[in-house]
Tab-separated table of C-alpha atoms in Angstrom:
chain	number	residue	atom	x	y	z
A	8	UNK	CA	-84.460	-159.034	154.932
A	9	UNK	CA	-86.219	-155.993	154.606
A	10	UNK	CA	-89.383	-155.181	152.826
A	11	UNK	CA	-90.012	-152.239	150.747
A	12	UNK	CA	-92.646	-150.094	151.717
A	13	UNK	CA	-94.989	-148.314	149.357
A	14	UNK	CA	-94.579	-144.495	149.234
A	15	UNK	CA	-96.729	-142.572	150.512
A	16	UNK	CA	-98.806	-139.988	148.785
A	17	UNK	CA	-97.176	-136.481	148.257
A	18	UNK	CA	-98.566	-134.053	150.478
A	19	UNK	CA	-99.846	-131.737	148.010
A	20	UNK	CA	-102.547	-134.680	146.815
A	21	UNK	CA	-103.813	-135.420	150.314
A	22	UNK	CA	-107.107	-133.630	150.647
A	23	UNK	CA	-107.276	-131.545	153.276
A	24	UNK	CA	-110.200	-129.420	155.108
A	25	UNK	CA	-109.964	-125.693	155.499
A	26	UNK	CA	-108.714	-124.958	159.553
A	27	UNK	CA	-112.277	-123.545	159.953
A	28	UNK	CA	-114.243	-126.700	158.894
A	29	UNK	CA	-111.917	-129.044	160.808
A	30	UNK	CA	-112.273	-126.623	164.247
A	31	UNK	CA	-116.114	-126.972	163.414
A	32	UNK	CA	-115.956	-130.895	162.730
A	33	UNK	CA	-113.771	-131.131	165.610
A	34	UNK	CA	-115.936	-129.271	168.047
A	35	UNK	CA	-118.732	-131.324	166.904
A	36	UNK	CA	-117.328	-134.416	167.884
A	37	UNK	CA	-115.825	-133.385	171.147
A	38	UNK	CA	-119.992	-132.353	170.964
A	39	UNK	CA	-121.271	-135.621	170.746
A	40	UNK	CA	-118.544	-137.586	172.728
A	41	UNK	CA	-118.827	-136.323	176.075
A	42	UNK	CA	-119.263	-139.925	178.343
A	43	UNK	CA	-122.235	-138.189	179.873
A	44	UNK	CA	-125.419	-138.762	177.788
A	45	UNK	CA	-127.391	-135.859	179.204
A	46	UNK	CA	-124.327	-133.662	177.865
A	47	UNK	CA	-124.218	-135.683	174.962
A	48	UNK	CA	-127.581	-134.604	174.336
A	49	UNK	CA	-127.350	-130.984	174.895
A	50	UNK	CA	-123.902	-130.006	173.257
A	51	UNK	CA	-123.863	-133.024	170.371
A	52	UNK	CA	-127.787	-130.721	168.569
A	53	UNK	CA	-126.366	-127.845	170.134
A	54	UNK	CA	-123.114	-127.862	167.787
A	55	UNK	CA	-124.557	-129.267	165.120
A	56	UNK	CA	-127.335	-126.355	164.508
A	57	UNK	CA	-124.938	-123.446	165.521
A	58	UNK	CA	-121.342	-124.562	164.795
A	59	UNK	CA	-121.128	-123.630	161.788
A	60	UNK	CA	-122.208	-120.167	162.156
A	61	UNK	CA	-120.250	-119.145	165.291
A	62	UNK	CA	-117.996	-115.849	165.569
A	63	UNK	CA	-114.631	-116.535	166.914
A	64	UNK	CA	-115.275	-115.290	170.124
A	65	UNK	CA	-118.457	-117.574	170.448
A	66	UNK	CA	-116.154	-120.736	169.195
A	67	UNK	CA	-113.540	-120.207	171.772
A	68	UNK	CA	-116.471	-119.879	174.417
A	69	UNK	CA	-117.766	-123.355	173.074
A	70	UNK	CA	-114.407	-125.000	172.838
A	71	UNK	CA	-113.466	-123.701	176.639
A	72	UNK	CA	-116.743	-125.371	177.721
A	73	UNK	CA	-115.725	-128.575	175.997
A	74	UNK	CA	-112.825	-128.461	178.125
A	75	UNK	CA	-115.001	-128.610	181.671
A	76	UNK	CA	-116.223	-131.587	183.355
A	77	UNK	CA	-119.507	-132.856	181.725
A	78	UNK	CA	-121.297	-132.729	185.227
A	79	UNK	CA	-119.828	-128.718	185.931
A	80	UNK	CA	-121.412	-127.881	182.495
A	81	UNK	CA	-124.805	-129.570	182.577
A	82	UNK	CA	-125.186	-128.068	185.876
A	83	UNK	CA	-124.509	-124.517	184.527
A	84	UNK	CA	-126.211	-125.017	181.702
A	85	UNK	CA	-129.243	-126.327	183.581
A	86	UNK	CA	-129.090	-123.584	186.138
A	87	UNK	CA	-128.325	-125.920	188.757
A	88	UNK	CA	-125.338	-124.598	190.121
A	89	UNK	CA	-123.885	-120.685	189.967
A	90	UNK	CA	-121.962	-120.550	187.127
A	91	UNK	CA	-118.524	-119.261	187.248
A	92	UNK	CA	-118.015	-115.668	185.926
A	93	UNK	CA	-116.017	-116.651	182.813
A	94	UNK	CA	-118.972	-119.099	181.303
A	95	UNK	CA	-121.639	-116.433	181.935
A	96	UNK	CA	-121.288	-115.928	178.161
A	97	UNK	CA	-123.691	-115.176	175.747
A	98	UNK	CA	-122.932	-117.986	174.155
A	99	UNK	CA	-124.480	-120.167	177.579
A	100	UNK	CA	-127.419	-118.351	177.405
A	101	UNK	CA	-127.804	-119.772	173.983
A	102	UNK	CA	-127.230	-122.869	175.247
A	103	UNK	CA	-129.799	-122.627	178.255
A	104	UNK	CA	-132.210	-121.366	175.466
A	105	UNK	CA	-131.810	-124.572	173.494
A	106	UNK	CA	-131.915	-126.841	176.033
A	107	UNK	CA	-135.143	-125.049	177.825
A	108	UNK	CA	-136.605	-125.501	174.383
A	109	UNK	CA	-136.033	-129.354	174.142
A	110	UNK	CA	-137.424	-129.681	177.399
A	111	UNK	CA	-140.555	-128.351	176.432
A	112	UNK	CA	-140.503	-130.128	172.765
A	113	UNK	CA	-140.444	-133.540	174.918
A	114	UNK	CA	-143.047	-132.578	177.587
């Protein structure tokens, strides 16, 4: 016996975000979801103040990041370890700026 199943919405009525605003709300999450909290906690504020107002150039920097391991890009972020020459960015200055300031907001 077989059971009919309901159609599913045309794809012209499913909402759908803009490819910008689901990069951003993607990056975000990958922000937020590292497995490492102190990463968690640097890239999760991080994305959600500056996202949004990235250039391209600075949003492929970020998304390339995501793509390290959490513990490379604390490290580099931190100043911990040399960072390699294609992270020396602007954009990780940005993010060493942020997370210097944190530190000192919780001191």
């Amino acid at each position: 016996m077989q059971v009919a199943l309901p159609n599913p919405a045309p794809a012209a009525y499913i909402p759908r975000l803009p490819m910008e605003a689901a990069r951003v709300n993607r990056a975000r999450i990958r922000a937020w979801r590292r497995g490492f909290r102190e990463a968690d906690l640097i890239f999760g504020p991080f994305s959600d103040l500056h996202a949004s107002s990235f250039t391209d150039e600075e949003f492929t920097a970020f998304e390339n990041l995501l793509d390290q391991p959490d513990l490379d890009a604390v490290e580099w972020i931190l100043e911990g370890s040399p960072t390699p020459p294609e992270f020396e960015t602007p954009l990780m200055e940005r993010l060493r700026d942020f997370a210097r300031n944190a530190q000192t907001r919780q001191d």
